[in-house]
mmCIF file of C-alpha atoms in Angstrom:
data_model
loop_
_atom_site.group_PDB
_atom_site.id
_atom_site.type_symbol
_atom_site.label_atom_id
_atom_site.label_comp_id
_atom_site.label_asym_id
_atom_site.label_seq_id
_atom_site.Cartn_x
_atom_site.Cartn_y
_atom_site.Cartn_z
ATOM 1 C CA MET A 1 -3.862 102.119 -94.055
ATOM 2 C CA SER A 2 -7.244 102.151 -91.806
ATOM 3 C CA LYS A 3 -7.590 103.312 -88.945
ATOM 4 C CA PRO A 4 -4.762 101.066 -86.299
ATOM 5 C CA ASN A 5 -5.941 99.728 -83.122
ATOM 6 C CA ILE A 6 -3.621 100.596 -80.558
ATOM 7 C CA LEU A 7 -3.332 98.886 -76.909
ATOM 8 C CA ALA A 8 -1.299 100.865 -74.340
ATOM 9 C CA ILE A 9 -0.218 98.973 -71.793
ATOM 10 C CA SER A 10 1.557 100.969 -67.938
ATOM 11 C CA GLY A 11 3.720 98.879 -66.059
ATOM 12 C CA SER A 12 2.718 100.903 -63.205
ATOM 13 C CA LEU A 13 -0.530 100.561 -61.101
ATOM 14 C CA ARG A 14 -0.474 103.728 -59.688
ATOM 15 C CA ILE A 15 -3.824 106.382 -60.568
ATOM 16 C CA LYS A 16 -1.036 109.446 -61.425
ATOM 17 C CA SER A 17 1.953 107.348 -62.737
ATOM 18 C CA ASN A 18 3.776 109.319 -64.952
ATOM 19 C CA ASN A 19 4.569 106.704 -67.136
ATOM 20 C CA THR A 20 0.748 106.286 -67.831
ATOM 21 C CA VAL A 21 0.881 110.325 -68.513
ATOM 22 C CA LEU A 22 3.657 108.943 -71.235
ATOM 23 C CA LEU A 23 1.492 106.892 -72.701
ATOM 24 C CA ARG A 24 -1.247 109.010 -73.103
ATOM 25 C CA GLU A 25 1.170 111.374 -74.519
ATOM 26 C CA ALA A 26 2.359 108.500 -77.134
ATOM 27 C CA ILE A 27 -1.104 108.083 -78.045
ATOM 28 C CA GLU A 28 -1.620 111.508 -78.855
ATOM 29 C CA VAL A 29 1.299 112.149 -81.091
ATOM 30 C CA PHE A 30 0.600 108.779 -82.739
ATOM 31 C CA GLY A 31 -2.074 110.504 -84.246
ATOM 32 C CA GLU A 32 -5.561 109.168 -85.829
ATOM 33 C CA CYS A 33 -6.032 105.519 -84.270
ATOM 34 C CA SER A 34 -8.300 104.009 -81.896
ATOM 35 C CA TYR A 35 -6.905 102.754 -78.323
ATOM 36 C CA GLU A 36 -7.382 100.886 -75.012
ATOM 37 C CA PHE A 37 -5.612 100.857 -72.116
ATOM 38 C CA ALA A 38 -4.795 97.352 -70.622
ATOM 39 C CA ASN A 39 -5.457 96.783 -66.526
ATOM 40 C CA LEU A 40 -2.719 94.639 -65.375
ATOM 41 C CA ASP A 41 -4.086 94.358 -61.865
ATOM 42 C CA LEU A 42 -4.277 90.640 -62.016
ATOM 43 C CA PRO A 43 -3.801 87.833 -59.454
ATOM 44 C CA LEU A 44 -0.495 87.018 -58.951
ATOM 45 C CA TYR A 45 0.629 83.658 -61.155
ATOM 46 C CA ASN A 46 -0.051 80.546 -59.690
ATOM 47 C CA GLY A 47 -0.113 77.144 -61.688
ATOM 48 C CA ASP A 48 -2.731 75.681 -58.686
ATOM 49 C CA LEU A 49 -5.175 78.880 -59.766
ATOM 50 C CA GLU A 50 -4.913 78.198 -63.963
ATOM 51 C CA ASP A 51 -5.600 74.117 -63.107
ATOM 52 C CA LYS A 52 -8.572 75.356 -60.891
ATOM 53 C CA ILE A 53 -10.069 78.093 -63.122
ATOM 54 C CA GLY A 54 -8.223 77.978 -66.325
ATOM 55 C CA LEU A 55 -7.312 81.668 -67.058
ATOM 56 C CA PRO A 56 -8.642 84.282 -64.928
ATOM 57 C CA VAL A 57 -11.091 86.865 -66.314
ATOM 58 C CA GLY A 58 -8.938 89.553 -66.135
ATOM 59 C CA VAL A 59 -6.534 87.607 -68.295
ATOM 60 C CA VAL A 60 -8.970 86.502 -70.582
ATOM 61 C CA LYS A 61 -9.860 90.035 -71.134
ATOM 62 C CA LEU A 62 -6.165 91.411 -71.594
ATOM 63 C CA VAL A 63 -5.692 88.578 -73.816
ATOM 64 C CA ASN A 64 -8.603 89.482 -76.312
ATOM 65 C CA GLN A 65 -7.181 93.017 -76.414
ATOM 66 C CA ILE A 66 -3.606 91.735 -77.305
ATOM 67 C CA LYS A 67 -5.583 89.466 -80.395
ATOM 68 C CA LYS A 68 -7.886 92.510 -81.418
ATOM 69 C CA CYS A 69 -4.788 95.227 -81.322
ATOM 70 C CA ASP A 70 -2.739 96.116 -84.388
ATOM 71 C CA ALA A 71 0.762 97.583 -81.995
ATOM 72 C CA LEU A 72 1.202 97.589 -78.392
ATOM 73 C CA ILE A 73 2.937 101.063 -76.797
ATOM 74 C CA ILE A 74 3.825 99.608 -73.550
ATOM 75 C CA ALA A 75 5.533 102.329 -70.402
ATOM 76 C CA THR A 76 7.954 100.246 -68.221
ATOM 77 C CA PRO A 77 8.946 102.218 -65.107
ATOM 78 C CA GLU A 78 12.147 100.600 -63.412
ATOM 79 C CA TYR A 79 11.833 99.339 -60.312
ATOM 80 C CA ASN A 80 15.051 98.134 -58.330
ATOM 81 C CA LYS A 81 16.731 98.226 -62.324
ATOM 82 C CA MET A 82 14.489 95.340 -63.546
ATOM 83 C CA ILE A 83 10.410 95.406 -64.988
ATOM 84 C CA PRO A 84 7.964 96.302 -62.327
ATOM 85 C CA GLY A 85 6.318 93.221 -61.384
ATOM 86 C CA VAL A 86 2.937 93.916 -62.371
ATOM 87 C CA LEU A 87 4.469 93.520 -66.282
ATOM 88 C CA LYS A 88 6.459 90.476 -65.238
ATOM 89 C CA ASN A 89 3.120 88.835 -63.965
ATOM 90 C CA ALA A 90 1.176 90.308 -66.865
ATOM 91 C CA LEU A 91 3.508 88.208 -69.439
ATOM 92 C CA ASP A 92 3.699 85.414 -67.265
ATOM 93 C CA TRP A 93 -0.389 85.133 -67.569
ATOM 94 C CA ILE A 94 -0.431 85.726 -71.270
ATOM 95 C CA SER A 95 2.574 82.648 -71.995
ATOM 96 C CA ARG A 96 -0.482 80.121 -70.456
ATOM 97 C CA ASN A 97 -2.660 80.887 -73.435
ATOM 98 C CA LYS A 98 -2.308 79.231 -76.756
ATOM 99 C CA PRO A 99 -1.440 80.421 -79.815
ATOM 100 C CA GLN A 100 0.574 83.051 -78.924
ATOM 101 C CA PRO A 101 -1.251 86.505 -78.981
ATOM 102 C CA LEU A 102 1.695 88.613 -79.090
ATOM 103 C CA ALA A 103 3.807 86.425 -81.596
ATOM 104 C CA GLY A 104 4.112 89.324 -84.469
ATOM 105 C CA LYS A 105 2.610 91.890 -82.707
ATOM 106 C CA PRO A 106 4.803 95.476 -82.993
ATOM 107 C CA ILE A 107 5.237 96.823 -79.777
ATOM 108 C CA ALA A 108 6.968 100.481 -79.151
ATOM 109 C CA LEU A 109 8.581 100.609 -75.558
ATOM 110 C CA VAL A 110 8.845 103.643 -73.456
ATOM 111 C CA SER A 111 10.209 104.924 -69.648
ATOM 112 C CA THR A 112 10.082 107.410 -67.269
ATOM 113 C CA ALA A 113 11.913 107.399 -63.924
ATOM 114 C CA GLY A 114 14.861 109.350 -62.235
ATOM 115 C CA ARG A 115 17.830 109.911 -63.647
ATOM 116 C CA SER A 116 18.139 106.836 -65.668
ATOM 117 C CA GLY A 117 14.607 107.359 -67.377
ATOM 118 C CA GLY A 118 13.899 103.621 -66.971
ATOM 119 C CA GLU A 119 16.503 103.010 -69.335
ATOM 120 C CA VAL A 120 18.003 99.417 -67.477
ATOM 121 C CA SER A 121 13.970 98.626 -67.598
ATOM 122 C CA GLN A 122 13.466 98.758 -71.425
ATOM 123 C CA ILE A 123 16.381 96.254 -71.487
ATOM 124 C CA THR A 124 14.958 93.457 -69.299
ATOM 125 C CA MET A 125 11.637 94.257 -70.614
ATOM 126 C CA LYS A 126 12.855 93.694 -74.457
ATOM 127 C CA HIS A 127 15.073 90.403 -72.300
ATOM 128 C CA ALA A 128 11.177 89.225 -71.372
ATOM 129 C CA LEU A 129 9.366 89.906 -74.661
ATOM 130 C CA GLY A 130 12.721 87.646 -76.516
ATOM 131 C CA SER A 131 10.464 83.762 -75.892
ATOM 132 C CA PHE A 132 6.844 85.950 -77.291
ATOM 133 C CA ASN A 133 8.491 86.596 -80.998
ATOM 134 C CA THR A 134 7.062 89.920 -81.199
ATOM 135 C CA ARG A 135 8.312 92.822 -83.335
ATOM 136 C CA THR A 136 9.651 94.895 -80.482
ATOM 137 C CA LEU A 137 11.319 98.133 -81.843
ATOM 138 C CA GLN A 138 15.147 98.176 -81.739
ATOM 139 C CA GLY A 139 17.230 101.128 -81.848
ATOM 140 C CA GLY A 140 17.857 103.592 -79.086
ATOM 141 C CA ALA A 141 15.406 103.519 -75.605
ATOM 142 C CA PHE A 142 13.092 106.166 -75.435
ATOM 143 C CA ILE A 143 13.337 107.361 -72.188
ATOM 144 C CA VAL A 144 12.668 110.663 -69.707
ATOM 145 C CA PRO A 145 14.900 111.301 -67.213
ATOM 146 C CA PHE A 146 13.502 113.137 -64.620
ATOM 147 C CA SER A 147 9.795 112.260 -64.762
ATOM 148 C CA ASP A 148 8.920 114.977 -61.835
ATOM 149 C CA LYS A 149 10.068 117.344 -64.322
ATOM 150 C CA ALA A 150 9.400 116.429 -67.786
ATOM 151 C CA PHE A 151 5.392 116.931 -68.161
ATOM 152 C CA ASP A 152 3.637 120.595 -67.847
ATOM 153 C CA GLY A 153 0.291 121.048 -66.226
ATOM 154 C CA ASN A 154 -1.707 119.008 -69.198
ATOM 155 C CA GLY A 155 1.333 116.314 -69.286
ATOM 156 C CA LYS A 156 2.980 117.373 -72.430
ATOM 157 C CA LEU A 157 6.488 117.043 -72.492
ATOM 158 C CA ILE A 158 8.328 119.882 -71.773
ATOM 159 C CA ASP A 159 11.711 119.334 -73.835
ATOM 160 C CA PRO A 160 11.131 119.848 -77.849
ATOM 161 C CA THR A 161 14.179 117.026 -78.161
ATOM 162 C CA GLN A 162 12.017 114.442 -76.415
ATOM 163 C CA ARG A 163 9.029 115.302 -78.171
ATOM 164 C CA LEU A 164 10.347 115.064 -81.503
ATOM 165 C CA ALA A 165 12.390 111.314 -80.555
ATOM 166 C CA LEU A 166 8.505 110.367 -79.036
ATOM 167 C CA THR A 167 7.247 111.283 -82.905
ATOM 168 C CA ASN A 168 9.540 109.749 -84.529
ATOM 169 C CA LEU A 169 9.271 106.443 -82.171
ATOM 170 C CA MET A 170 5.451 106.573 -82.801
ATOM 171 C CA ALA A 171 6.242 107.363 -86.927
ATOM 172 C CA ARG A 172 8.565 103.586 -86.943
ATOM 173 C CA LEU A 173 5.271 101.774 -84.845
ATOM 174 C CA LYS A 174 3.276 103.286 -87.667
ATOM 175 C CA GLU A 175 5.386 101.864 -90.213
ATOM 176 C CA GLU A 176 5.142 98.696 -88.615
ATOM 177 C CA ILE A 177 1.779 98.530 -88.637
ATOM 178 C CA SER A 178 1.558 99.442 -92.041
ATOM 179 C CA LEU A 179 3.595 96.230 -93.369
ATOM 180 C CA LEU A 180 1.986 94.104 -91.147
ATOM 181 C CA LEU A 181 -1.698 95.575 -92.911
ATOM 182 C CA LYS A 182 -0.584 94.857 -96.322
#
């Protein structure tokens, strides 16, 4: 298998987001790959804006990143028992592109938050991705509770059990990619 291309999407716009830290850890654990981070700082979806200008430049860039990637890793924080608005907004914009760039793409979901680790947001994220016909990895959610205590000063997971679970999830993502690249 050639070196896979991963698109990392953080559902948080915060510069020091623990979900972005978790994404960086996931990419490191994944191993040899090329990767880039998506920018979800997009205008709110508005049909009038779309009618006037088409897809905004930032959305076109995101769609092109999705088209060229082999898989996505999405880190979704949990805001009020849901995915954050920036993720939902990005999906609304992406849905307007034809053909659908997310169709058939392998996706691994990760989350870190308070005591629940973002488990409910992963459930709602899987629901939101349902209409896109993705290859979202199924099974137990990869969540890291108590994110304020989960990482060392270098952004590495402290708990070896969590690191092993992340390693297993990234191995499953590699398997999905290899199935598509055959």
